[in-house]
XYZ file of C-alpha atoms in Angstrom:
450
model
C 77.963 105.729 71.945
C 79.435 102.779 70.272
C 82.950 101.590 70.590
C 83.498 102.628 74.130
C 84.262 100.278 76.933
C 81.036 99.217 78.813
C 79.230 96.436 80.589
C 75.894 95.666 81.820
C 74.977 94.318 85.160
C 71.494 92.930 86.383
C 70.291 91.027 89.435
C 68.714 87.570 88.516
C 65.309 87.131 89.835
C 63.466 84.097 90.455
C 65.967 82.232 93.027
C 63.888 80.543 95.535
C 64.649 80.235 99.238
C 67.534 78.000 99.269
C 67.669 74.860 101.697
C 70.348 72.351 102.510
C 71.135 70.059 99.637
C 69.940 72.408 96.833
C 71.928 72.524 93.693
C 72.744 76.243 93.174
C 73.901 75.802 89.586
C 70.518 74.365 88.735
C 68.645 76.993 90.471
C 70.734 79.814 88.686
C 70.272 78.024 85.325
C 66.515 77.820 85.718
C 66.107 81.419 86.730
C 68.392 82.662 84.084
C 66.391 80.885 81.335
C 63.056 82.197 82.442
C 60.893 84.093 79.967
C 62.006 87.808 79.430
C 65.636 87.403 80.676
C 68.634 87.665 78.561
C 69.925 84.316 79.639
C 73.579 83.403 80.177
C 76.329 83.645 77.626
C 79.930 82.644 77.318
C 82.078 85.386 78.986
C 79.451 86.370 81.448
C 80.363 86.660 85.249
C 78.046 85.690 88.077
C 78.236 87.330 91.553
C 76.734 84.877 94.062
C 76.089 85.820 97.673
C 77.772 83.431 100.037
C 74.780 83.125 102.085
C 72.843 80.987 99.699
C 75.891 78.700 99.295
C 76.132 78.280 103.088
C 72.361 77.209 103.123
C 72.789 74.837 100.321
C 75.964 73.305 101.933
C 74.462 72.868 105.279
C 76.554 75.558 106.906
C 73.589 76.437 109.083
C 74.418 75.427 112.647
C 72.638 75.485 116.009
C 74.296 78.264 118.112
C 72.326 80.128 120.748
C 75.468 81.601 121.539
C 76.823 83.470 118.412
C 80.190 84.350 120.187
C 80.861 80.434 120.522
C 80.367 80.140 116.836
C 82.876 83.026 116.152
C 85.393 81.519 118.484
C 85.131 78.256 116.536
C 85.806 80.008 113.240
C 88.386 82.556 114.293
C 92.000 81.753 114.350
C 93.198 85.223 115.283
C 91.744 88.403 116.953
C 92.831 91.485 115.121
C 90.734 94.142 116.870
C 88.096 94.285 119.464
C 85.827 97.127 120.524
C 83.087 96.145 122.906
C 81.317 93.114 121.637
C 82.612 93.679 118.017
C 85.506 91.513 116.932
C 87.471 91.702 113.754
C 89.070 88.441 113.400
C 91.157 86.403 110.873
C 88.973 83.227 109.977
C 90.146 79.861 108.900
C 90.003 80.929 105.209
C 92.506 83.872 105.968
C 89.917 86.378 105.700
C 89.923 89.376 108.072
C 86.349 90.375 108.793
C 83.841 91.192 111.472
C 82.673 88.147 113.423
C 84.599 85.731 111.182
C 81.659 85.957 108.808
C 79.266 84.133 111.102
C 75.865 85.621 110.178
C 72.732 85.500 112.313
C 70.391 87.169 109.895
C 67.926 85.519 107.558
C 68.278 82.334 109.466
C 65.995 80.687 111.927
C 66.179 81.855 115.728
C 68.812 79.878 117.512
C 70.992 79.225 114.219
C 73.678 80.943 112.573
C 75.264 80.875 109.195
C 78.865 80.164 108.657
C 80.739 80.876 105.478
C 81.097 78.099 102.948
C 83.703 75.548 103.777
C 85.611 76.168 100.624
C 84.414 79.233 98.667
C 86.650 78.556 95.717
C 85.379 74.834 95.386
C 81.827 76.246 95.674
C 82.457 78.568 92.710
C 83.966 75.805 90.699
C 80.939 73.543 91.243
C 78.560 76.339 90.100
C 80.814 76.963 87.036
C 80.872 73.350 86.057
C 77.282 72.933 86.660
C 76.327 75.870 84.461
C 78.587 74.440 81.713
C 77.058 71.186 81.951
C 73.419 72.347 82.145
C 73.575 75.342 79.628
C 76.592 74.773 77.669
C 78.173 78.244 78.687
C 81.631 79.302 79.987
C 81.018 81.730 82.562
C 83.137 83.148 85.589
C 81.600 82.919 89.124
C 82.392 85.093 92.143
C 81.250 84.322 95.552
C 80.605 87.350 97.513
C 80.352 88.571 100.983
C 80.211 91.903 102.714
C 83.124 93.619 104.456
C 83.905 96.640 106.188
C 87.317 98.364 105.431
C 90.083 99.969 107.457
C 90.227 103.762 106.830
C 86.984 103.744 105.062
C 83.370 104.005 106.238
C 80.530 101.864 104.919
C 80.317 98.446 103.736
C 81.096 96.784 100.212
C 80.934 93.343 98.758
C 84.252 91.616 97.967
C 85.126 88.234 96.470
C 85.633 85.322 98.834
C 85.729 82.603 96.311
C 86.075 82.621 92.582
C 86.193 80.240 89.603
C 86.924 81.049 85.908
C 87.956 84.653 86.796
C 91.241 86.413 86.718
C 90.868 87.696 90.142
C 93.905 89.922 89.784
C 95.171 91.979 86.988
C 98.812 92.537 87.443
C 99.943 95.542 85.541
C 103.366 95.695 86.768
C 105.776 96.061 84.140
C 103.661 98.144 81.954
C 103.466 101.835 81.499
C 100.858 104.636 82.097
C 99.550 107.011 79.431
C 102.588 109.136 79.937
C 105.068 106.400 79.721
C 105.778 105.966 83.312
C 106.553 102.496 84.521
C 103.954 100.664 86.611
C 105.706 98.996 89.500
C 102.992 98.390 92.023
C 99.684 98.225 90.397
C 97.851 94.979 90.973
C 94.028 95.484 90.367
C 91.566 93.388 92.528
C 89.248 92.540 89.638
C 87.198 90.035 91.477
C 86.465 92.546 94.319
C 85.498 95.224 91.695
C 83.222 92.608 90.103
C 81.753 91.705 93.592
C 80.967 95.428 94.311
C 79.397 95.975 90.922
C 77.034 93.156 91.493
C 76.037 94.392 94.979
C 74.874 97.578 93.563
C 71.901 95.554 91.905
C 71.582 92.637 94.316
C 70.991 95.018 97.318
C 71.236 93.808 100.869
C 67.562 93.139 101.559
C 65.854 92.793 98.050
C 66.054 88.803 98.081
C 68.315 88.954 94.961
C 71.263 86.679 95.739
C 72.819 86.591 92.222
C 73.828 89.079 89.521
C 75.313 88.805 86.237
C 77.901 91.073 84.614
C 78.079 91.031 80.732
C 80.591 92.686 78.700
C 83.817 91.841 80.526
C 84.717 88.548 78.896
C 88.379 89.297 79.045
C 88.331 88.594 82.814
C 86.993 85.058 82.265
C 89.288 82.200 81.939
C 88.933 79.744 79.145
C 87.031 76.572 80.365
C 89.185 73.573 79.950
C 86.562 71.085 80.854
C 86.905 70.828 84.672
C 86.011 74.219 85.790
C 89.103 74.487 88.000
C 91.964 74.588 85.333
C 94.388 76.930 84.042
C 93.728 77.260 80.435
C 95.531 79.102 77.818
C 94.185 82.505 78.881
C 95.758 82.700 82.177
C 95.671 81.081 85.731
C 92.348 80.402 87.639
C 93.623 80.859 91.057
C 90.541 81.405 92.939
C 89.818 84.166 95.440
C 92.559 82.737 97.794
C 94.899 84.762 95.765
C 93.460 88.052 96.961
C 94.453 87.159 100.723
C 97.637 89.003 101.358
C 100.619 86.990 102.810
C 101.194 87.788 106.410
C 104.844 88.695 105.577
C 103.612 91.329 103.165
C 100.811 92.799 105.287
C 101.765 96.052 106.740
C 98.455 96.429 108.657
C 98.385 92.798 109.850
C 98.141 94.196 113.542
C 95.014 95.660 114.998
C 94.598 98.425 117.461
C 94.577 97.545 121.053
C 95.517 94.039 120.096
C 98.645 95.164 118.380
C 100.959 94.735 121.317
C 99.487 91.548 122.424
C 99.808 90.138 118.706
C 103.481 91.455 118.569
C 104.113 89.664 121.710
C 102.754 86.426 120.192
C 104.776 87.000 117.187
C 107.819 87.363 118.981
C 109.789 83.921 118.494
C 113.286 82.894 118.980
C 114.658 82.584 115.492
C 117.957 80.512 115.062
C 118.201 80.436 111.227
C 118.357 83.667 109.237
C 118.667 84.427 105.648
C 121.195 86.564 104.124
C 118.980 89.524 103.643
C 120.372 92.618 104.994
C 118.660 94.263 107.958
C 117.213 97.771 107.855
C 119.093 99.780 110.574
C 116.101 102.116 110.820
C 113.788 99.262 111.881
C 116.238 98.300 114.522
C 116.548 101.988 115.652
C 112.653 102.149 115.906
C 112.819 98.933 118.042
C 115.380 100.671 120.292
C 112.923 103.722 120.625
C 110.258 101.198 121.787
C 112.850 99.622 124.216
C 113.532 102.916 125.984
C 109.840 103.239 127.048
C 110.271 100.471 129.503
C 109.752 101.246 133.210
C 112.939 101.991 135.090
C 113.648 102.989 138.798
C 114.130 106.461 140.054
C 113.194 107.907 136.644
C 116.461 106.625 135.265
C 117.353 105.528 131.740
C 119.491 102.316 132.463
C 119.564 101.029 128.666
C 122.143 101.324 126.146
C 122.073 99.290 122.776
C 125.284 98.683 120.892
C 124.481 98.132 117.299
C 126.859 95.925 115.309
C 126.070 96.746 111.821
C 129.412 95.756 110.201
C 130.469 92.124 109.534
C 133.962 93.077 110.776
C 132.755 94.325 114.179
C 130.692 91.006 114.571
C 133.289 88.729 113.665
C 135.813 90.466 115.818
C 133.556 90.190 118.964
C 132.356 86.692 118.399
C 135.913 85.341 117.876
C 137.057 87.048 121.090
C 134.069 85.667 123.005
C 134.679 82.121 121.453
C 138.429 82.156 122.684
C 137.287 83.266 126.162
C 134.550 80.625 126.287
C 136.959 77.927 125.013
C 139.334 79.008 127.850
C 136.744 78.769 130.448
C 135.480 75.349 129.484
C 139.087 74.036 129.339
C 139.552 75.363 132.885
C 136.454 73.570 133.911
C 137.771 70.168 132.659
C 135.716 69.811 129.618
C 136.886 67.593 126.739
C 137.776 69.080 123.513
C 134.900 67.207 121.935
C 132.518 68.610 124.463
C 133.910 72.177 124.002
C 133.476 71.816 120.221
C 129.974 70.745 120.542
C 129.129 73.639 123.072
C 130.752 76.147 120.732
C 128.622 74.976 117.776
C 125.526 75.396 119.799
C 126.422 79.019 120.193
C 126.715 79.729 116.535
C 123.311 81.359 116.324
C 124.883 84.685 116.797
C 127.309 84.086 113.843
C 124.253 83.203 111.672
C 122.675 86.412 112.063
C 123.437 89.471 109.541
C 122.983 91.923 112.547
C 123.714 91.845 116.285
C 122.689 94.128 119.086
C 124.263 94.106 122.624
C 122.005 95.658 125.125
C 123.755 97.066 128.127
C 122.850 98.010 131.683
C 124.012 101.262 133.042
C 123.444 101.997 136.807
C 123.378 105.905 136.415
C 121.004 107.292 139.146
C 121.105 104.192 141.285
C 121.176 104.726 145.093
C 123.797 103.473 147.423
C 122.825 102.210 150.873
C 124.993 101.259 153.791
C 124.180 97.587 153.785
C 124.685 94.958 151.080
C 121.140 93.695 151.122
C 119.704 96.933 149.980
C 122.375 97.477 147.391
C 121.801 94.036 145.880
C 118.060 94.879 145.688
C 118.900 98.130 144.020
C 120.876 96.415 141.367
C 117.933 93.954 140.901
C 115.529 96.698 140.175
C 117.848 97.962 137.548
C 118.285 94.401 136.006
C 114.552 94.053 135.935
C 114.398 97.420 133.963
C 117.016 96.133 131.476
C 114.992 92.995 130.951
C 111.882 94.933 130.344
C 113.786 97.179 127.762
C 115.093 94.007 126.115
C 111.505 92.678 125.898
C 110.209 95.851 124.379
C 113.073 95.462 121.794
C 112.281 91.926 120.825
C 108.550 92.501 120.547
C 109.255 95.769 118.411
C 111.540 93.763 116.269
C 108.654 91.317 115.646
C 106.298 94.043 114.692
C 108.851 95.126 112.063
C 108.813 91.437 110.732
C 112.295 90.814 111.982
C 113.310 87.564 113.683
C 115.605 87.676 116.773
C 117.210 85.416 119.425
C 118.384 86.699 122.682
C 121.515 84.943 123.738
C 122.965 85.316 127.130
C 126.843 84.643 126.318
C 127.880 88.171 126.544
C 127.143 88.128 130.273
C 129.653 85.540 130.910
C 132.595 87.647 129.398
C 131.667 91.204 130.047
C 135.244 92.359 130.202
C 136.113 90.914 126.804
C 132.987 92.419 125.429
C 133.734 95.932 126.848
C 137.322 95.787 125.527
C 136.426 94.607 121.973
C 133.730 97.103 121.579
C 135.372 99.976 123.404
C 132.608 100.448 125.967
C 132.903 102.405 129.285
C 133.748 100.264 132.378
C 130.202 100.949 133.773
C 128.357 99.319 130.918
C 127.369 95.746 131.595
C 126.381 93.761 128.421
C 123.197 91.859 129.054
C 123.272 89.362 126.442
C 123.454 89.724 122.672
C 120.373 89.778 120.334
C 120.748 88.183 116.839
C 118.522 89.929 114.212
C 117.563 89.032 110.854
C 114.922 87.662 108.513
C 113.760 84.114 109.555
C 114.976 81.423 107.107
C 112.269 79.055 108.078
C 109.052 79.403 110.079
C 109.543 78.613 113.665
C 107.672 75.574 115.196
C 104.303 75.916 116.727
C 104.507 77.610 120.054
C 104.057 75.182 122.992
C 100.677 76.130 124.511
C 100.934 77.261 128.129
C 97.998 77.544 130.444
C 98.244 80.944 132.020
C 96.243 79.793 135.073
C 99.197 77.500 136.006
C 101.303 80.758 136.528
C 98.820 82.572 138.593
C 98.197 82.536 142.320
C 95.287 84.566 143.797
C 95.373 85.739 147.399
């Protein structure tokens, strides 16, 4: 039936065993122009298995221990089950074993992914233009598993000359409904189509798709340009930003990763804070351990600007009075007060409080002091849970101890019961800037074994 949307896809035979230093573009050109094949034409898209690029680019490394190679390529463990690790590698790809492959390579060696798959795709595109005079798109593919779905599929890890994403937002569907979230991963769909004919064990590392020339970016001569037809961003554009990734955390690693994500944030944007997210963090906080089956936590949420300003003004006045009583100069007082402005910069404040309901009273002061210490530890565990849960909600936070120095003032301003002890304050909001790199600490330095 003519006139209907259609495309053809075929595997390209004749690609020999690839070795370090081979020119992949020339190998493809030679295979494509063999007798009986349709050749390559403007608008074709080539799917090239990353493994042959790794071999050509010398990414075959000696590694008797594959796990060590995975360690070197990984930047973050997302999930682990037994020996299997799902990790984020240095390219930003989340995949099993960081893409380190021990198949179809000599014993004692492993294949790493290409150093820069987008650059590899550009070289092939440029080479085919120079050799055959054709403008083609190139997609570098690798095999991924997927969350929520069984089975493997090929996806794009590199691309050149291809619109990797088709953004339909702002358009309408057949019924006139607005499309507000539809962005099609065109390069991944092409990769999967090519895999249907390449197969996993057929020795056919390259496939050609013909009939979808609208996804190919006009060649501007360098193989990496923009062109009048749209941006040639490469497959890097398919990697979701961490801030937008709702599934960034893995399974058993989720808590550990959230702890790592928890950072003290001192500069916030003006974006409003979702009160629901804060309440979910409170729900996590109150799962902390506590003595005597008690619930010693209370969280006061300051959601209005008026309540925050009223509290912080009263605390500032009390602090200044204390500093003057301690003999500080006005200059020193002003400097110290400015350092405490992190709470004023936040669009949302939370005051965690300790309540000693259910505590035991003993006849001697030593045991009573230990009893309070147990409750203080429980309060700290609740606050830590709270901070970690906020990080999981992609909210920045800073715990500041200042309310502990003027508890009477805080209780009076907020109208709290006399037995509620404010345990600092937590500034909450979206981080305005990325926090600096965390200073590495050797856990062994904090461990004593007996």
